[in-house]
Amino acid sequence: MAGSTYGKHFQITTWGESHGKGIGVVVDGCPAGLALCESDIQKFLDRRKPGKSRYSTQRKEGDKVEILSGVFEGRTTGTPISLVIFNEDQRSRDYGDIASYYRPGHADYTFDAKYGFRDYRGGGRSSGRETIGRVAGGAIAVKILNELGISLLTYARSIGTITIPQNANDLLAACRQNNTYCLQEIETRVLQDPLYMPDRDSSQQAQEYLETCMEQMDSAGGIVEGIVTGVPAGIGEPVFDKLDANLAKAIFSIGAVKGFEIGDGFAAAAAKGTENNDNFCMNNEQVTTATNHAGGIFGGISSGAPIILRAAFKPTPSIAATQQTVNTSGKEISISIHGRHDPIIVPRAVVVVECMTALTILDLLLEHTGARMDILKKLY
Amino acid sequence: MAGSTYGKHFQITTWGESHGKGIGVVVDGCPAGLALCESDIQKFLDRRKPGKSRYSTQRKEGDKVEILSGVFEGRTTGTPISLVIFNEDQRSRDYGDIASYYRPGHADYTFDAKYGFRDYRGGGRSSGRETIGRVAGGAIAVKILNELGISLLTYARSIGTITIPQNANDLLAACRQNNTYCLQEIETRVLQDPLYMPDRDSSQQAQEYLETCMEQMDSAGGIVEGIVTGVPAGIGEPVFDKLDANLAKAIFSIGAVKGFEIGDGFAAAAAKGTENNDNFCMNNEQVTTATNHAGGIFGGISSGAPIILRAAFKPTPSIAATQQTVNTSGKEISISIHGRHDPIIVPRAVVVVECMTALTILDLLLEHTGARMDILKKLY
Amino acid sequence: MAGSTYGKHFQITTWGESHGKGIGVVVDGCPAGLALCESDIQKFLDRRKPGKSRYSTQRKEGDKVEILSGVFEGRTTGTPISLVIFNEDQRSRDYGDIASYYRPGHADYTFDAKYGFRDYRGGGRSSGRETIGRVAGGAIAVKILNELGISLLTYARSIGTITIPQNANDLLAACRQNNTYCLQEIETRVLQDPLYMPDRDSSQQAQEYLETCMEQMDSAGGIVEGIVTGVPAGIGEPVFDKLDANLAKAIFSIGAVKGFEIGDGFAAAAAKGTENNDNFCMNNEQVTTATNHAGGIFGGISSGAPIILRAAFKPTPSIAATQQTVNTSGKEISISIHGRHDPIIVPRAVVVVECMTALTILDLLLEHTGARMDILKKLY
Amino acid sequence: MAGSTYGKHFQITTWGESHGKGIGVVVDGCPAGLALCESDIQKFLDRRKPGKSRYSTQRKEGDKVEILSGVFEGRTTGTPISLVIFNEDQRSRDYGDIASYYRPGHADYTFDAKYGFRDYRGGGRSSGRETIGRVAGGAIAVKILNELGISLLTYARSIGTITIPQNANDLLAACRQNNTYCLQEIETRVLQDPLYMPDRDSSQQAQEYLETCMEQMDSAGGIVEGIVTGVPAGIGEPVFDKLDANLAKAIFSIGAVKGFEIGDGFAAAAAKGTENNDNFCMNNEQVTTATNHAGGIFGGISSGAPIILRAAFKPTPSIAATQQTVNTSGKEISISIHGRHDPIIVPRAVVVVECMTALTILDLLLEHTGARMDILKKLY
């Protein structure tokens, strides 16, 4: 039960099902005095909207956000911000037949096992539409981080078997300006790409790959990569609330994620200590690291270097090809899932990864405010 | 701050530093009536002890656990179980010189950045000895899970570049008995192997690999794999407290973990839907899946199939080879770390992964008890 | 920050301001399979509505609840239930002038001190309308408790200086039937009384008292008393999450509460042990107590006897009489607050106390489900 | 289950039973850089020690605290501080016979109902000795508050039917110095009184009252009052984590508390708005209130005025007089409890109330650090 609230300080509570009246989120713990309007949030929601390319479902989802509380005269008041996105396009007839069987790769069976029955309309609470609440809340977190000098860049690293040739550190090297990074140019490129990839050639190949998938009534997965610059050293708690541990949970709580890495990730497991250690050095009188295999985190605490993470998404389970499964009466049957489904969710998941990353970093940044007596004595 | 407590129901709070007076854990929320004595816990602590092979530090750590509370007449009372392991071998002279500089790959710099200073003796709170509390608490969780018919098997899958040839599903197939699995034989094999690998040939190669590392004053990483059988369908909460999300956090909170996967993990990102979907079928009148790419979890909820996870550990950062770094005065220096360090921590980390897995599954299993009105009406 | 979520298992998150777009609550952790419709909730909201007697504000507040999620085909699904009550009657001109000064007894000054500014329309988040979310969520908790055999009776014990002659144990004695209590008759009487008092004579006197208050442009406080029968023995956690401790927090979180008691409360402080101890005895082969000074709780855990609690409410701070205060520029001024204000909030607060009580007991009841190995073994 | 952890930021987890090996507390979230040694904590523990007057048990409890972790070179490191007090005087034969029956007023029956059995030695976890962990953790909270300019004064207001003539505001008026208060003189007087009362005559009468109780083999209750000065305006969260709500829970979680009040408490319920409202006025260019009926809190947020609270303690349930009860076989019996018991626990509870108050205020003070964008921009 419960489990729909994320965060300790900047706390989001999401609600809503795919084909219910709407989807929403209550953001509690937002610092007072932040300038905030609906368009700040809408532009993030638009990034996860379907129908932007032919590789995502052609449903028209308006997904217009409405602020119901917590903002007064254009600024946050410190009290809960309630955001709602009413569902518009609820063609429930598309989904009605799934009530009687368990779709492979979906949560139909596990919801039934857990609760005794389920809202079968479009996946109910386990639908991808659940992420709308995360994105709406995350958009506010991103805005706060930006005001504190922290920037996020998130993009599709792989689509199926197609992977961009650059790694995150290559991309960062290209936008380095002394001790800071200017991510704007690359961000613009990503936002203009139909698959949210930062490399045009890879995107072209990925589009061809997806064409083939669609012809074969099949689907594809992929990898989302995220970079965060400007996080001050010292964020993250030792032991259980490590920055990387909380990021792992945040990203893994997104449906369809099957793997997560920080820095070199699984590759580090095959490296030697001499190869993997990041030597410390000085740069403009700042302690920094010569390399960034660690992805900006040591002992669960940020080092000031860019944070680098990756999430593996499985292929969309809804496919038109014929599949074997069982129905709710325990009979084995053959099915073929029709309707409007994305052959891949990775491009739409990019903004979700960005938002969960922002929510996590902001939450630990707020956690850190009381860590030292010298700082407390200045505050009080 | 805080962050030393894990779990919502079965809750552990760990404390202690590498070279302080001791290490401990308070286990709160343990169900009453469990038979429990110190040897139940000690056998898990012995699995993480150093000095068992020549690939782990030769310090003699007695690590004897003492139960200080919460057990009466051999059974848990439902109140907090306080466990303490007093430190015996505290040769602080080995570590004294690290007060003045930041070791590459360690948390020295980030602790200083966070708190303004640090306990530099042996890494203080960021030492691997911090995991003793997790293992002591996790041993109790494992015992409870076992009594509920749930079994765990954890082992080293890779050491450096050496990987066992079998995947988790292969190993499971070998111990399948109708709808259940008998992991005992393979568990015995793992516990007898000096590197906790389930494959003798791979272990032999891995030992040679480590010899070379040690000669080169270098270190190695690796991958730990875990399998859990007998988890009933329905465990895990939709949205943020998904079973896989909580496992990701739990495992990533172990120092040195850089990657985490469930089921096929990153490989799923390159697969197609037709390949990755697990078709449902009937087996002995039970709904089950024909394959297990998902690692036993759909929509964050257990399906009843074995849960499969993997964690990537980076190579031990303490190496004898010369490294560049900076000291606390901001000067660039060369260092070479001597003393008793493991060239690899993976074998000792196996039991830590098992314990964090057990703690997470038990916690969500307790969370699930109130999920349905029909069950509540039977209880009250 | 945060602080708008209550409960660990059955969790409510409230949002909304007096004169914003609406008020709402997200109920997370509601067990699946509960029959639920809007009228189940509406009848509780109607009990806190203004305009029911001439002692409460004459604003017409429709306060119609709408279920936005979490209910499918008439039953709860186990996922979050989002409830919204859109504000209808928002005559903000009534309140505009309070932006410039701090009303005595209100939270105007403390909100400014905390957040740097405030939503001054009708008290914003500190308005009594905030309790709508609690009542909406609490109505569901009451319904669940009722299905588990637990009943709640809440009423006004005192209005200003007028107190009913019976104490809670007297009222209980009148409805005792062997080991159970039938509260229905007295509940009906309370719900029909304009001040929600269980004693007609006292209510008559209290109405006269309030008439005088209104003539004098003054306001009154009072005491709300609550009784809960049918709570099984064993609910509540030792140490910090004692049943009485959690009730104390729940009730004290209602605006205007200044005192809280369990059982004999402050009177117990002046009693002797021989007078205050409740002797145990047998009744129908059940362990019970001969008296109930303790109010049904020993060591923070329910004993099976009726739980008895009382909350003291201060007089409404909004009064028409002239008062001295300061404005936001730090100047001392005289003010007189006009507009539609209740001369007393106690009658409308009765249902709020009942709902917070229900939320707390249900939450600890769900906490208790995993307390014993013997019960867990039956469940799994 | 669980429930042995208190606080969100400055978090204490207590463990231990009356007659087990020891009692302890883990303090997590203590800001780094606080000078701390064992005597800082010991002096608080000494205030709750028995054997200081003839009105408390004559057991010799050394209760020497030992710091096991979290302090390095005399300063807190920001990581968990583990404190242990080993039990010395464990004459378990005094308590052995209570295994077979339920003592009136104690938690014997409710523990059995909850857990199926109980540690019957001296009350086990429900013993007053459980408060040792609270006091040890609270001592650190008090030290931090003191460094931030916040002072606490706590004392016995009533013993049985004897009450001091002054109320808290009278006592405060005597130590006012412009906008601040110097509590030291009165604190010294309280600490020197055998019953921790601030009024010598009342203490004399109370001692005579207790003599009579003891002669009659009876026991007494009383009221503890606490004052906190120097809390800045703005502490406390609207809605559920109100400063007064969290104080109510904290104080009510102390065994034997049956009532709690803030400011005028229950008396406010009988007052009129004109009497109870605290008018705002200016003092040395600071907003303040002319009176303090509210006890320093409006809308759950501190106003800067002194915080005033009261807790009612029931008489000690262990009395030598003959009582009726039932045994664990369900038979009605007569008992008479012998052994070393306090005829009153109020004087020893004074420091417990002070510590729970300090823990609560510090926790909300840490919560407040991230409440405003302007403050966050200064920190990061």
Tab-separated table of N, CA and C in Angstrom, chain D residues 200-284:
chain	number	residue	atom	x	y	z
D	200	ARG	N	9.529	26.995	46.860
D	200	ARG	CA	9.954	26.250	48.029
D	200	ARG	C	8.791	25.806	48.913
D	201	ASP	N	7.824	26.728	49.149
D	201	ASP	CA	6.684	26.380	49.996
D	201	ASP	C	5.878	25.227	49.409
D	202	SER	N	5.627	25.329	48.123
D	202	SER	CA	4.868	24.262	47.472
D	202	SER	C	5.610	22.942	47.590
D	203	SER	N	6.909	22.989	47.407
D	203	SER	CA	7.709	21.772	47.485
D	203	SER	C	7.586	21.146	48.867
D	204	GLN	N	7.601	22.017	49.902
D	204	GLN	CA	7.476	21.535	51.270
D	204	GLN	C	6.148	20.807	51.474
D	205	GLN	N	5.083	21.444	51.001
D	205	GLN	CA	3.757	20.820	51.113
D	205	GLN	C	3.687	19.523	50.316
D	206	ALA	N	4.296	19.534	49.156
D	206	ALA	CA	4.261	18.351	48.287
D	206	ALA	C	4.992	17.194	48.957
D	207	GLN	N	6.085	17.500	49.644
D	207	GLN	CA	6.823	16.440	50.330
D	207	GLN	C	5.965	15.816	51.437
D	208	GLU	N	5.211	16.665	52.125
D	208	GLU	CA	4.322	16.130	53.152
D	208	GLU	C	3.215	15.260	52.523
D	209	TYR	N	2.715	15.747	51.386
D	209	TYR	CA	1.690	14.986	50.661
D	209	TYR	C	2.211	13.609	50.287
D	210	LEU	N	3.452	13.559	49.825
D	210	LEU	CA	4.036	12.275	49.411
D	210	LEU	C	4.272	11.360	50.612
D	211	GLU	N	4.634	11.950	51.745
D	211	GLU	CA	4.803	11.135	52.968
D	211	GLU	C	3.516	10.369	53.263
D	212	THR	N	2.403	11.107	53.190
D	212	THR	CA	1.106	10.486	53.438
D	212	THR	C	0.816	9.380	52.440
D	213	CYS	N	1.091	9.657	51.182
D	213	CYS	CA	0.899	8.624	50.152
D	213	CYS	C	1.656	7.354	50.514
D	214	MET	N	2.907	7.523	50.887
D	214	MET	CA	3.751	6.369	51.157
D	214	MET	C	3.239	5.583	52.366
D	215	GLU	N	2.797	6.337	53.383
D	215	GLU	CA	2.230	5.654	54.550
D	215	GLU	C	1.012	4.815	54.159
D	216	GLN	N	0.244	5.348	53.200
D	216	GLN	CA	-0.976	4.652	52.768
D	216	GLN	C	-0.707	3.623	51.692
D	217	MET	N	0.556	3.334	51.438
D	217	MET	CA	0.952	2.405	50.378
D	217	MET	C	0.336	2.809	49.050
D	218	ASP	N	0.255	4.148	48.848
D	218	ASP	CA	-0.380	4.673	47.642
D	218	ASP	C	0.650	5.485	46.836
D	219	SER	N	0.225	6.036	45.726
D	219	SER	CA	1.139	6.790	44.872
D	219	SER	C	0.454	8.053	44.365
D	220	ALA	N	1.251	8.968	43.785
D	220	ALA	CA	0.720	10.255	43.341
D	220	ALA	C	1.161	10.570	41.921
D	221	GLY	N	0.389	11.430	41.262
D	221	GLY	CA	0.737	11.950	39.940
D	221	GLY	C	1.139	13.401	40.029
D	222	GLY	N	1.054	14.118	38.909
D	222	GLY	CA	1.417	15.527	38.943
D	222	GLY	C	1.500	16.120	37.553
D	223	ILE	N	1.907	17.384	37.513
D	223	ILE	CA	1.979	18.113	36.245
D	223	ILE	C	3.378	18.693	36.066
D	224	VAL	N	3.936	18.472	34.896
D	224	VAL	CA	5.235	19.059	34.548
D	224	VAL	C	4.984	20.213	33.587
D	225	GLU	N	5.685	21.311	33.805
D	225	GLU	CA	5.537	22.480	32.935
D	225	GLU	C	6.872	22.809	32.297
D	226	GLY	N	6.841	23.222	31.039
D	226	GLY	CA	8.060	23.572	30.330
D	226	GLY	C	7.945	24.910	29.637
D	227	ILE	N	9.044	25.622	29.623
D	227	ILE	CA	9.120	26.940	28.981
D	227	ILE	C	10.331	26.922	28.049
D	228	VAL	N	10.160	27.428	26.846
D	228	VAL	CA	11.286	27.537	25.917
D	228	VAL	C	11.372	28.966	25.419
D	229	THR	N	12.503	29.607	25.643
D	229	THR	CA	12.675	30.982	25.161
D	229	THR	C	13.712	31.020	24.041
D	230	GLY	N	13.584	32.019	23.200
D	230	GLY	CA	14.580	32.225	22.149
D	230	GLY	C	14.307	31.481	20.856
D	231	VAL	N	13.182	30.771	20.783
D	231	VAL	CA	12.842	30.099	19.518
D	231	VAL	C	12.469	31.179	18.499
D	232	PRO	N	13.146	31.237	17.374
D	232	PRO	CA	12.817	32.282	16.407
D	232	PRO	C	11.414	32.081	15.838
D	233	ALA	N	10.780	33.154	15.409
D	233	ALA	CA	9.477	33.041	14.746
D	233	ALA	C	9.645	32.276	13.441
D	234	GLY	N	8.664	31.424	13.135
D	234	GLY	CA	8.693	30.710	11.843
D	234	GLY	C	8.943	29.216	11.939
D	235	ILE	N	9.120	28.690	13.154
D	235	ILE	CA	9.428	27.252	13.297
D	235	ILE	C	8.126	26.464	13.457
D	236	GLY	N	8.009	25.369	12.754
D	236	GLY	CA	6.777	24.569	12.749
D	236	GLY	C	6.197	24.591	11.348
D	237	GLU	N	5.560	23.488	10.965
D	237	GLU	CA	5.020	23.397	9.613
D	237	GLU	C	3.499	23.491	9.672
D	238	PRO	N	2.890	24.204	8.748
D	238	PRO	CA	1.433	24.253	8.737
D	238	PRO	C	0.863	22.836	8.596
D	239	VAL	N	-0.336	22.664	8.977
D	239	VAL	CA	-1.110	21.432	8.817
D	239	VAL	C	-0.654	20.322	9.779
D	240	PHE	N	-0.008	19.249	9.334
D	240	PHE	CA	0.164	18.109	10.234
D	240	PHE	C	1.398	18.210	11.136
D	241	ASP	N	2.463	18.816	10.653
D	241	ASP	CA	3.662	18.918	11.485
D	241	ASP	C	3.755	20.269	12.168
D	242	LYS	N	2.628	20.694	12.698
D	242	LYS	CA	2.602	21.905	13.510
D	242	LYS	C	3.542	21.715	14.698
D	243	LEU	N	4.130	22.823	15.143
D	243	LEU	CA	5.019	22.762	16.301
D	243	LEU	C	4.282	22.176	17.508
D	244	ASP	N	3.056	22.623	17.751
D	244	ASP	CA	2.327	22.115	18.918
D	244	ASP	C	1.892	20.662	18.728
D	245	ALA	N	1.566	20.273	17.494
D	245	ALA	CA	1.174	18.876	17.245
D	245	ALA	C	2.357	17.950	17.493
D	246	ASN	N	3.531	18.343	17.017
D	246	ASN	CA	4.700	17.486	17.225
D	246	ASN	C	5.106	17.448	18.697
D	247	LEU	N	4.960	18.584	19.394
D	247	LEU	CA	5.223	18.578	20.836
D	247	LEU	C	4.234	17.655	21.548
D	248	ALA	N	2.984	17.695	21.136
D	248	ALA	CA	1.961	16.847	21.772
D	248	ALA	C	2.338	15.380	21.646
D	249	LYS	N	2.746	14.979	20.459
D	249	LYS	CA	3.148	13.589	20.260
D	249	LYS	C	4.376	13.256	21.098
D	250	ALA	N	5.355	14.141	21.055
D	250	ALA	CA	6.609	13.895	21.765
D	250	ALA	C	6.357	13.684	23.250
D	251	ILE	N	5.557	14.567	23.837
D	251	ILE	CA	5.331	14.503	25.276
D	251	ILE	C	4.405	13.332	25.609
D	252	PHE	N	3.411	13.099	24.778
D	252	PHE	CA	2.464	12.001	25.031
D	252	PHE	C	3.106	10.640	24.812
D	253	SER	N	4.252	10.618	24.163
D	253	SER	CA	4.924	9.326	23.979
D	253	SER	C	5.685	8.912	25.235
D	254	ILE	N	5.757	9.810	26.226
D	254	ILE	CA	6.358	9.450	27.515
D	254	ILE	C	5.319	8.648	28.300
D	255	GLY	N	5.708	7.502	28.801
D	255	GLY	CA	4.771	6.672	29.554
D	255	GLY	C	4.137	7.465	30.684
D	256	ALA	N	2.858	7.209	30.984
D	256	ALA	CA	2.150	7.803	32.115
D	256	ALA	C	1.580	9.181	31.848
D	257	VAL	N	1.859	9.779	30.680
D	257	VAL	CA	1.251	11.079	30.367
D	257	VAL	C	-0.191	10.851	29.931
D	258	LYS	N	-1.109	11.620	30.491
D	258	LYS	CA	-2.536	11.493	30.159
D	258	LYS	C	-3.137	12.805	29.646
D	259	GLY	N	-2.376	13.907	29.706
D	259	GLY	CA	-2.904	15.180	29.214
D	259	GLY	C	-1.774	16.092	28.784
D	260	PHE	N	-2.081	16.988	27.849
D	260	PHE	CA	-1.069	17.902	27.326
D	260	PHE	C	-1.738	19.220	26.966
D	261	GLU	N	-1.053	20.312	27.277
D	261	GLU	CA	-1.593	21.636	26.965
D	261	GLU	C	-0.495	22.550	26.422
D	262	ILE	N	-0.899	23.482	25.579
D	262	ILE	CA	-0.031	24.569	25.131
D	262	ILE	C	-0.659	25.879	25.612
D	263	GLY	N	0.156	26.785	26.155
D	263	GLY	CA	-0.357	28.078	26.616
D	263	GLY	C	-1.452	27.873	27.645
D	264	ASP	N	-2.609	28.523	27.436
D	264	ASP	CA	-3.684	28.412	28.426
D	264	ASP	C	-4.389	27.060	28.400
D	265	GLY	N	-4.165	26.271	27.357
D	265	GLY	CA	-4.683	24.907	27.310
D	265	GLY	C	-6.187	24.817	27.496
D	266	PHE	N	-6.628	23.925	28.386
D	266	PHE	CA	-8.062	23.710	28.580
D	266	PHE	C	-8.776	24.969	29.072
D	267	ALA	N	-8.059	25.824	29.787
D	267	ALA	CA	-8.690	27.064	30.252
D	267	ALA	C	-9.134	27.923	29.076
D	268	ALA	N	-8.415	27.841	27.967
D	268	ALA	CA	-8.787	28.626	26.783
D	268	ALA	C	-10.159	28.238	26.264
D	269	ALA	N	-10.533	26.981	26.487
D	269	ALA	CA	-11.823	26.502	25.976
D	269	ALA	C	-12.987	27.224	26.641
D	270	ALA	N	-12.787	27.707	27.846
D	270	ALA	CA	-13.853	28.398	28.571
D	270	ALA	C	-13.741	29.919	28.473
D	271	ALA	N	-12.688	30.397	27.829
D	271	ALA	CA	-12.481	31.844	27.715
D	271	ALA	C	-13.217	32.386	26.489
D	272	LYS	N	-13.338	33.707	26.425
D	272	LYS	CA	-13.917	34.338	25.235
D	272	LYS	C	-12.784	34.853	24.348
D	273	GLY	N	-13.116	35.100	23.103
D	273	GLY	CA	-12.113	35.593	22.156
D	273	GLY	C	-11.410	36.845	22.638
D	274	THR	N	-12.175	37.772	23.205
D	274	THR	CA	-11.571	39.017	23.693
D	274	THR	C	-10.564	38.754	24.811
D	275	GLU	N	-10.800	37.703	25.583
D	275	GLU	CA	-9.872	37.387	26.684
D	275	GLU	C	-8.660	36.599	26.189
D	276	ASN	N	-8.900	35.749	25.212
D	276	ASN	CA	-7.864	34.787	24.834
D	276	ASN	C	-6.911	35.286	23.746
D	277	ASN	N	-7.396	36.192	22.882
D	277	ASN	CA	-6.519	36.699	21.812
D	277	ASN	C	-5.324	37.448	22.399
D	278	ASP	N	-4.152	37.215	21.837
D	278	ASP	CA	-2.964	37.973	22.231
D	278	ASP	C	-2.765	39.102	21.218
D	279	ASN	N	-2.960	40.327	21.674
D	279	ASN	CA	-2.770	41.450	20.754
D	279	ASN	C	-1.303	41.590	20.378
D	280	PHE	N	-1.070	41.910	19.130
D	280	PHE	CA	0.309	42.182	18.706
D	280	PHE	C	0.689	43.605	19.069
D	281	CYS	N	1.954	43.791	19.398
D	281	CYS	CA	2.464	45.131	19.642
D	281	CYS	C	3.945	45.177	19.252
D	282	MET	N	4.540	46.364	19.292
D	282	MET	CA	5.951	46.487	18.940
D	282	MET	C	6.781	46.612	20.224
D	283	ASN	N	7.947	45.992	20.214
D	283	ASN	CA	8.856	46.113	21.357
D	283	ASN	C	10.269	46.113	20.797
D	284	ASN	N	10.962	47.228	20.978
D	284	ASN	CA	12.308	47.337	20.406
D	284	ASN	C	12.322	46.999	18.919
